[in-house]
CSV table of C-alpha atoms in Angstrom, one decimal:
chain,number,residue,atom,x,y,z
A,1,MET,CA,-0.1,0.0,0.0
A,2,LEU,CA,2.9,2.3,0.8
A,3,LEU,CA,4.5,1.6,-2.6
A,4,SER,CA,1.2,2.5,-4.5
A,5,ILE,CA,1.0,5.6,-2.7
A,6,LEU,CA,4.4,6.7,-3.3
A,7,ASP,CA,3.7,5.9,-7.1
A,8,SER,CA,0.5,8.0,-7.0
A,9,PHE,CA,2.8,11.1,-6.6
A,10,HIS,CA,3.9,11.4,-10.0
A,11,ASP,CA,2.6,14.3,-12.3
A,12,SER,CA,1.8,16.2,-9.5
A,13,GLU,CA,1.0,20.2,-9.5
A,14,TYR,CA,3.9,21.0,-6.7
A,15,CYS,CA,7.5,20.1,-7.0
A,16,TYR,CA,10.5,20.6,-4.6
A,17,ALA,CA,13.4,23.0,-4.4
A,18,ASP,CA,16.8,22.7,-2.6
A,19,ARG,CA,17.1,25.5,-0.1
A,20,GLY,CA,19.1,28.6,-0.9
A,21,VAL,CA,18.5,27.9,-4.7
A,22,VAL,CA,16.8,30.7,-6.9
A,23,ILE,CA,14.2,29.7,-9.5
A,24,SER,CA,13.2,31.8,-12.3
A,25,ASP,CA,10.0,30.7,-14.1
A,26,ASN,CA,7.0,32.4,-15.9
A,27,ASP,CA,5.8,33.7,-12.4
A,28,GLY,CA,8.9,35.5,-11.7
A,29,ILE,CA,12.0,34.7,-9.5
A,30,GLU,CA,11.6,32.9,-6.3
A,31,ALA,CA,14.1,32.3,-3.6
A,32,PHE,CA,14.2,29.4,-1.0
A,33,PRO,CA,15.6,29.8,2.4
A,34,SER,CA,18.8,28.0,3.1
A,35,SER,CA,18.6,27.9,6.8
A,36,SER,CA,16.3,26.9,9.6
A,37,THR,CA,15.4,30.4,10.2
A,38,SER,CA,12.6,30.8,7.6
A,39,GLU,CA,9.0,31.7,8.4
A,40,TRP,CA,8.1,27.7,8.1
A,41,PRO,CA,7.3,26.9,11.6
A,42,SER,CA,7.9,23.1,11.3
A,43,ILE,CA,9.9,21.3,13.7
A,44,ARG,CA,10.6,18.6,11.4
A,45,GLN,CA,12.3,21.2,8.9
A,46,GLU,CA,14.2,23.0,11.7
A,47,GLU,CA,16.0,19.5,12.5
A,48,LYS,CA,16.2,18.3,9.1
A,49,TRP,CA,17.3,21.4,7.2
A,50,TRP,CA,18.7,19.3,4.6
A,51,LEU,CA,15.2,18.5,3.3
A,52,PRO,CA,14.0,20.2,0.0
A,53,PHE,CA,11.4,23.0,0.0
A,54,PRO,CA,8.2,22.2,-1.6
A,55,LYS,CA,7.0,24.5,-4.2
A,56,VAL,CA,3.1,25.0,-5.1
A,57,PRO,CA,1.5,27.2,-7.8
A,58,PRO,CA,0.9,30.7,-6.9
A,59,SER,CA,-2.8,30.2,-6.5
A,60,GLY,CA,-2.2,27.0,-4.4
A,61,LEU,CA,-3.0,23.3,-5.0
A,62,SER,CA,-6.3,22.4,-6.7
A,63,GLU,CA,-9.1,20.9,-4.7
A,64,ASP,CA,-8.9,17.5,-6.5
A,65,SER,CA,-5.0,17.4,-5.8
A,66,ARG,CA,-5.5,18.6,-2.0
A,67,LYS,CA,-8.4,16.2,-1.5
A,68,ARG,CA,-6.3,13.3,-2.9
A,69,LEU,CA,-3.2,14.3,-0.7
A,70,GLN,CA,-5.5,14.1,2.3
A,71,GLN,CA,-6.8,10.8,1.4
A,72,CYS,CA,-3.2,9.6,1.0
A,73,ARG,CA,-2.3,11.0,4.5
A,74,GLU,CA,-5.3,9.3,6.3
A,75,CYS,CA,-4.3,6.0,4.7
A,76,THR,CA,-0.9,6.5,5.5
A,77,HIS,CA,-1.5,7.3,9.2
A,78,GLN,CA,-3.4,4.3,9.6
A,79,ILE,CA,-0.7,2.2,8.4
A,80,LEU,CA,1.8,4.0,10.7
A,81,LYS,CA,-0.4,3.3,13.8
A,82,ALA,CA,-0.7,-0.2,12.6
A,83,ALA,CA,3.1,-0.5,12.5
A,84,MET,CA,3.7,1.0,15.7
A,85,ALA,CA,1.4,-1.3,17.4
A,86,ILE,CA,2.9,-4.3,16.1
A,87,ASN,CA,6.4,-3.2,16.7
A,88,SER,CA,5.5,-2.6,20.5
A,89,ASN,CA,3.7,-5.9,21.0
A,90,VAL,CA,6.9,-7.7,19.5
A,91,LEU,CA,9.1,-5.8,21.6
A,92,ALA,CA,6.9,-6.4,24.8
A,93,GLU,CA,7.1,-10.2,24.0
A,94,MET,CA,11.0,-10.4,23.7
A,95,GLU,CA,13.1,-11.5,26.8
A,96,ILE,CA,14.9,-8.8,29.0
A,97,PRO,CA,18.7,-9.4,28.3
A,98,ASN,CA,20.8,-10.2,31.1
A,99,ALA,CA,23.3,-7.7,30.0
A,100,TYR,CA,20.5,-5.0,30.5
A,101,LEU,CA,19.7,-6.0,34.0
A,102,LYS,CA,23.1,-6.4,35.0
A,103,SER,CA,23.8,-2.8,33.9
A,104,LEU,CA,21.2,-1.3,36.1
A,105,PRO,CA,22.2,0.4,39.5
A,106,LYS,CA,21.1,-1.1,42.7
A,107,CYS,CA,18.8,1.5,43.9
A,108,GLY,CA,16.0,3.0,41.9
A,109,LYS,CA,16.5,6.4,43.8
A,110,ASP,CA,19.9,6.7,42.1
A,111,CYS,CA,18.3,6.1,38.9
A,112,LEU,CA,15.2,8.3,39.1
A,113,GLY,CA,17.0,11.4,40.9
A,114,GLU,CA,16.0,13.3,44.3
A,115,GLY,CA,13.1,15.0,42.6
A,116,MET,CA,11.4,12.4,40.5
A,117,TYR,CA,11.8,10.1,43.6
A,118,ARG,CA,10.2,12.4,45.9
A,119,TYR,CA,7.0,12.7,43.7
A,120,LEU,CA,6.9,8.9,43.2
A,121,THR,CA,7.0,8.2,47.1
A,122,ALA,CA,4.5,10.9,47.9
A,123,ASP,CA,1.1,9.9,49.5
A,124,GLN,CA,-0.7,11.2,46.4
A,125,PHE,CA,0.6,10.4,43.1
A,126,PHE,CA,-0.4,12.0,40.0
A,127,PRO,CA,1.7,11.2,37.0
A,128,GLU,CA,0.2,13.9,34.7
A,129,CYS,CA,1.4,16.7,37.3
A,130,LEU,CA,4.7,14.8,37.5
A,131,LEU,CA,5.0,15.1,33.7
A,132,ASP,CA,4.3,18.6,33.7
A,133,TYR,CA,7.1,19.1,36.3
A,134,LEU,CA,9.7,17.2,34.3
A,135,ASP,CA,11.7,19.0,31.6
A,136,GLN,CA,10.6,17.8,28.1
A,137,SER,CA,11.8,20.6,26.0
A,138,SER,CA,13.7,18.4,23.6
A,139,GLU,CA,13.3,14.8,22.2
A,140,TYR,CA,16.5,13.9,24.0
A,141,THR,CA,15.4,15.0,27.4
A,142,THR,CA,12.3,13.2,27.0
A,143,LEU,CA,14.1,9.9,26.0
A,144,GLU,CA,16.5,10.2,28.9
A,145,ILE,CA,13.4,10.3,31.2
A,146,ALA,CA,11.8,7.4,29.8
A,147,ASN,CA,15.2,5.3,30.0
A,148,ARG,CA,15.6,6.5,33.7
A,149,VAL,CA,12.0,5.8,34.5
A,150,GLU,CA,12.0,2.3,32.6
A,151,ALA,CA,15.2,1.3,34.4
A,152,SER,CA,13.6,2.1,37.9
A,153,VAL,CA,10.7,-0.1,36.9
A,154,HIS,CA,12.7,-3.2,36.4
A,155,ILE,CA,15.1,-2.5,39.4
A,156,TRP,CA,12.0,-2.6,41.7
A,157,LYS,CA,10.4,-5.5,39.9
A,158,GLN,CA,13.6,-7.5,40.5
A,159,LYS,CA,13.5,-6.3,44.1
A,160,TYR,CA,10.0,-7.4,44.4
A,161,SER,CA,10.6,-10.9,43.1
A,162,LYS,CA,13.5,-11.4,45.3
A,163,ARG,CA,11.7,-10.4,48.4
A,164,HIS,CA,8.5,-12.1,47.5
A,165,SER,CA,10.4,-15.6,47.0
A,166,LEU,CA,12.4,-14.8,50.4
A,167,ARG,CA,9.2,-14.0,52.1
A,168,ALA,CA,7.9,-17.4,51.2
A,169,LYS,CA,10.9,-19.1,52.6
A,170,VAL,CA,10.8,-17.0,55.8
A,171,GLY,CA,6.9,-17.9,56.4
A,172,LYS,CA,7.7,-21.5,56.8
A,173,SER,CA,10.5,-20.9,59.3
A,174,SER,CA,10.1,-20.7,63.1
A,175,TRP,CA,11.0,-17.1,63.2
A,176,GLY,CA,8.9,-16.0,60.5
A,177,GLY,CA,6.6,-13.5,62.7
A,178,LYS,CA,9.5,-11.3,63.6
A,179,VAL,CA,10.1,-9.9,59.9
A,180,LYS,CA,6.8,-7.5,60.0
A,181,GLY,CA,8.8,-4.6,58.5
A,182,PHE,CA,10.3,-6.8,55.8
A,183,VAL,CA,6.8,-7.5,54.6
A,184,GLY,CA,6.1,-3.6,54.4
A,185,ASP,CA,9.0,-3.2,52.3
A,186,ILE,CA,7.8,-5.6,49.6
A,187,GLU,CA,4.7,-3.7,49.5
A,188,THR,CA,6.3,-0.5,49.1
A,189,THR,CA,8.5,-1.8,46.5
A,190,LYS,CA,5.5,-3.0,44.5
A,191,VAL,CA,3.6,0.1,44.7
A,192,LEU,CA,6.7,2.1,43.5
A,193,ALA,CA,7.0,-0.2,40.6
A,194,GLN,CA,3.4,0.2,39.7
A,195,ARG,CA,3.8,3.9,39.9
A,196,ALA,CA,6.8,4.3,37.6
A,197,GLU,CA,5.2,2.0,35.1
A,198,THR,CA,2.2,4.1,35.0
A,199,LEU,CA,4.5,7.2,34.7
A,200,LEU,CA,6.1,5.4,31.7
A,201,GLN,CA,2.8,4.6,30.1
A,202,ASN,CA,1.5,8.3,30.4
A,203,LEU,CA,4.7,9.3,28.9
A,204,ARG,CA,4.4,7.2,25.9
A,205,LEU,CA,0.9,8.3,25.6
A,206,ARG,CA,1.8,12.0,25.5
A,207,PHE,CA,4.9,11.5,23.1
A,208,PRO,CA,3.7,8.5,20.7
A,209,GLY,CA,6.5,9.0,18.2
A,210,LEU,CA,9.2,8.6,21.2
A,211,PRO,CA,12.3,6.7,19.8
A,212,GLN,CA,13.3,3.3,21.1
A,213,THR,CA,14.4,3.3,24.8
A,214,SER,CA,17.8,1.6,25.7
A,215,LEU,CA,15.8,-1.8,26.6
A,216,ASP,CA,14.3,-1.8,23.5
A,217,VAL,CA,17.8,-1.3,22.0
A,218,SER,CA,19.1,-4.0,24.1
A,219,LYS,CA,16.2,-6.3,23.3
A,220,ILE,CA,17.1,-6.1,19.6
A,221,GLN,CA,20.7,-6.6,19.8
A,222,HIS,CA,20.4,-9.6,22.1
A,223,ASN,CA,17.4,-11.1,20.8
A,224,LYS,CA,17.6,-14.9,19.5
A,225,ASP,CA,14.3,-15.6,18.0
A,226,VAL,CA,14.4,-15.3,14.2
A,227,GLY,CA,10.5,-15.0,14.0
A,228,GLN,CA,10.4,-12.0,16.5
A,229,ALA,CA,13.6,-10.3,14.8
A,230,ILE,CA,12.1,-10.4,11.3
A,231,LEU,CA,8.6,-9.1,12.3
A,232,GLU,CA,10.3,-6.3,14.5
A,233,SER,CA,12.4,-5.2,11.5
A,234,TYR,CA,9.8,-5.3,9.1
A,235,SER,CA,7.4,-3.4,11.2
A,236,ARG,CA,10.1,-0.8,12.1
A,237,VAL,CA,10.9,-0.3,8.4
A,238,ILE,CA,7.1,0.2,7.5
A,239,GLU,CA,6.8,2.6,10.6
A,240,SER,CA,9.8,4.8,9.4
A,241,LEU,CA,8.4,4.9,5.9
A,242,ALA,CA,4.8,5.8,6.7
A,243,PHE,CA,6.0,8.5,9.2
A,244,ASN,CA,8.2,10.1,6.6
A,245,ILE,CA,5.3,10.1,4.0
A,246,THR,CA,2.9,11.6,6.4
A,247,ALA,CA,5.6,14.2,7.5
A,248,ARG,CA,6.0,15.2,3.7
A,249,ILE,CA,2.3,15.5,3.2
A,250,ASP,CA,1.9,17.5,6.2
A,251,ASP,CA,4.6,20.0,5.2
A,252,LEU,CA,3.2,20.1,1.7
A,253,LEU,CA,-0.3,21.0,3.1
A,254,TYR,CA,1.1,23.6,5.4
A,255,VAL,CA,2.8,25.3,2.3
A,256,ASP,CA,-0.4,25.2,0.4
A,257,ASP,CA,-2.4,26.9,3.2
A,258,ALA,CA,0.3,29.6,3.3
A,259,THR,CA,0.3,30.0,-0.5
A,260,LYS,CA,-3.6,30.7,-0.3
A,261,GLN,CA,-3.5,32.8,2.3
A,262,ARG,CA,-1.1,35.2,0.8
A,263,ALA,CA,-2.8,34.9,-2.5
A,264,SER,CA,-6.0,35.9,-1.1
A,265,ALA,CA,-4.3,38.7,1.1
A,266,THR,CA,-2.6,40.1,-2.4
A,267,ALA,CA,-6.1,39.9,-4.1
A,268,GLU,CA,-7.8,41.9,-1.4
A,269,LEU,CA,-5.3,44.6,-2.0
A,270,MET,CA,-5.5,44.6,-5.8
A,271,PRO,CA,-8.6,46.5,-7.4
A,272,VAL,CA,-11.4,44.6,-8.4
A,273,ASN,CA,-11.9,45.8,-12.1
A,274,GLU,CA,-9.1,47.7,-14.1
A,275,PRO,CA,-9.8,50.6,-16.4
A,276,GLY,CA,-10.0,49.5,-20.0
A,277,GLN,CA,-11.5,46.2,-19.6
A,278,ILE,CA,-14.9,45.4,-21.2
A,279,GLY,CA,-17.9,45.9,-18.5
A,280,ALA,CA,-15.5,47.5,-16.1
A,281,ALA,CA,-16.7,50.2,-13.8
A,282,PRO,CA,-15.3,53.6,-14.1
A,283,PRO,CA,-12.7,54.4,-11.7
A,284,ILE,CA,-13.6,56.4,-8.5
A,285,GLN,CA,-12.9,60.0,-8.9
A,286,ARG,CA,-12.2,61.8,-5.6
A,287,ARG,CA,-12.9,65.4,-5.2
A,288,ILE,CA,-9.7,67.4,-4.5
A,289,LEU,CA,-10.3,70.8,-3.0
A,290,PRO,CA,-8.2,73.5,-4.9
A,291,SER,CA,-5.0,75.0,-3.6
A,292,PRO,CA,-3.5,78.3,-3.8
A,293,PHE,CA,-1.3,77.0,-6.4
A,294,SER,CA,-4.0,76.0,-8.8
A,295,TYR,CA,-6.1,79.2,-8.4
A,296,GLN,CA,-2.9,81.1,-9.3
A,297,ARG,CA,-2.5,79.0,-12.4
A,298,SER,CA,-6.2,79.6,-13.3
A,299,LEU,CA,-5.8,83.3,-13.0
A,300,ALA,CA,-2.8,83.2,-15.1
A,301,GLY,CA,-4.6,81.2,-17.6
A,302,ALA,CA,-7.3,83.9,-17.9
A,303,THR,CA,-4.9,86.5,-18.1
A,304,SER,CA,-3.0,85.0,-20.8
A,305,ALA,CA,-6.4,84.3,-22.7
A,306,MET,CA,-7.4,87.8,-22.2
A,307,GLY,CA,-4.1,89.0,-23.6
A,308,ALA,CA,-4.4,86.8,-26.5
A,309,SER,CA,-8.1,88.1,-27.2
A,310,ASN,CA,-6.8,91.6,-27.2
A,311,ASP,CA,-4.2,90.9,-29.6
A,312,SER,CA,-6.5,89.4,-32.2
A,313,ASP,CA,-8.6,92.5,-31.8
A,314,GLU,CA,-5.7,94.7,-32.6
A,315,ILE,CA,-5.4,94.1,-36.2
A,316,ASP,CA,-7.8,97.0,-37.4
A,317,GLU,CA,-7.0,99.3,-34.7
A,318,SER,CA,-5.1,102.6,-34.9
A,319,PRO,CA,-1.8,102.9,-33.0
A,320,ASP,CA,-3.2,105.3,-30.4
A,321,ARG,CA,-6.0,102.9,-29.5
A,322,ARG,CA,-3.2,100.1,-29.3
A,323,THR,CA,-1.2,102.1,-27.1
A,324,CYS,CA,-4.0,102.8,-24.7
A,325,GLN,CA,-5.1,99.1,-24.6
A,326,LEU,CA,-1.5,98.1,-23.5
A,327,ILE,CA,-1.6,100.6,-20.9
A,328,THR,CA,-4.8,99.2,-19.8
A,329,ASN,CA,-3.7,95.5,-20.0
A,330,GLY,CA,-0.7,96.6,-17.9
A,331,ASN,CA,-2.9,98.0,-15.3
A,332,LEU,CA,-5.0,94.6,-15.0
A,333,ARG,CA,-1.9,92.6,-14.7
A,334,ASP,CA,-0.9,94.8,-11.5
A,335,ALA,CA,-4.3,94.3,-10.2
A,336,LEU,CA,-4.1,90.6,-10.7
A,337,ALA,CA,-0.5,90.4,-9.1
A,338,GLY,CA,-1.8,92.2,-6.0
A,339,SER,CA,-4.8,89.9,-5.8
A,340,LEU,CA,-2.5,86.9,-5.8
A,341,GLU,CA,-0.2,88.4,-3.1
A,342,ARG,CA,-3.1,88.9,-0.9
A,343,LEU,CA,-4.4,85.3,-1.3
A,344,ALA,CA,-0.8,83.9,-0.9
A,345,PHE,CA,-0.2,85.9,2.4
């Protein structure tokens, strides 16, 4: 099924470009960031900066293409959950290697630390509150917490099994009634193991994609059952492939959403109809109040028009009337200049 999903990705509307590469096409020149400081808030892309950057059309993916991607993601996610369940069951059925048990410390408190041990031994135990208290800022710290809690579980289980068998022997002896405190220690060890196991289960529920712990790695290395080895490795390969396909589809859908939002924001800023198009509405004309400079230009235009009219009337006039009219025009220019000075000041 995963191979058929991979084969269905050919002839797609999107493509991939390496980071830091400038691509020139019909839509213009587009540059892709080369570092993890881009505006792409994807944790996978920040950690795996070498992955190519998905590129979609300027208007985004079509509805059919997006619907097909979502269907592929749902199918791949179901395969991922099935592979994770199979892998977890196979690892749980494997025997715990003696090399792992010998490498554990003698005391669960030394393995957990003072703060976590104090929460586990309190009268009231709330695993969710303890998980909120612990540092889970990165995958490394979360995996380290899982390794410590899982190691403490097996430390206390070993102590409980040893003390329980010793209790059975002591009960048959003549001095069995003198070890009441020893029985209390057995029950305390059992409760601590149960609490640590509950904490580990809640941690895995909160982080379903948590990598394999030290115990899982040790089981895989020291496993002698061929059938379990084949089933575990095959499910792990399918899990890895399904996870990568789901992650790439999520990144592509995120880029498509961002592209469509940017395109809609650009469309809102652009005018609805451009002048010159058929059926386009006339452009909206704003009324602009006249300024003193425009009033000055209108007066100068009126003056020049009057002067041109007077010049055209001077063809059949006598020299005396012409001289008189020039004087009159000069007085008119002086009057207009005075009016402009009053308007300006």
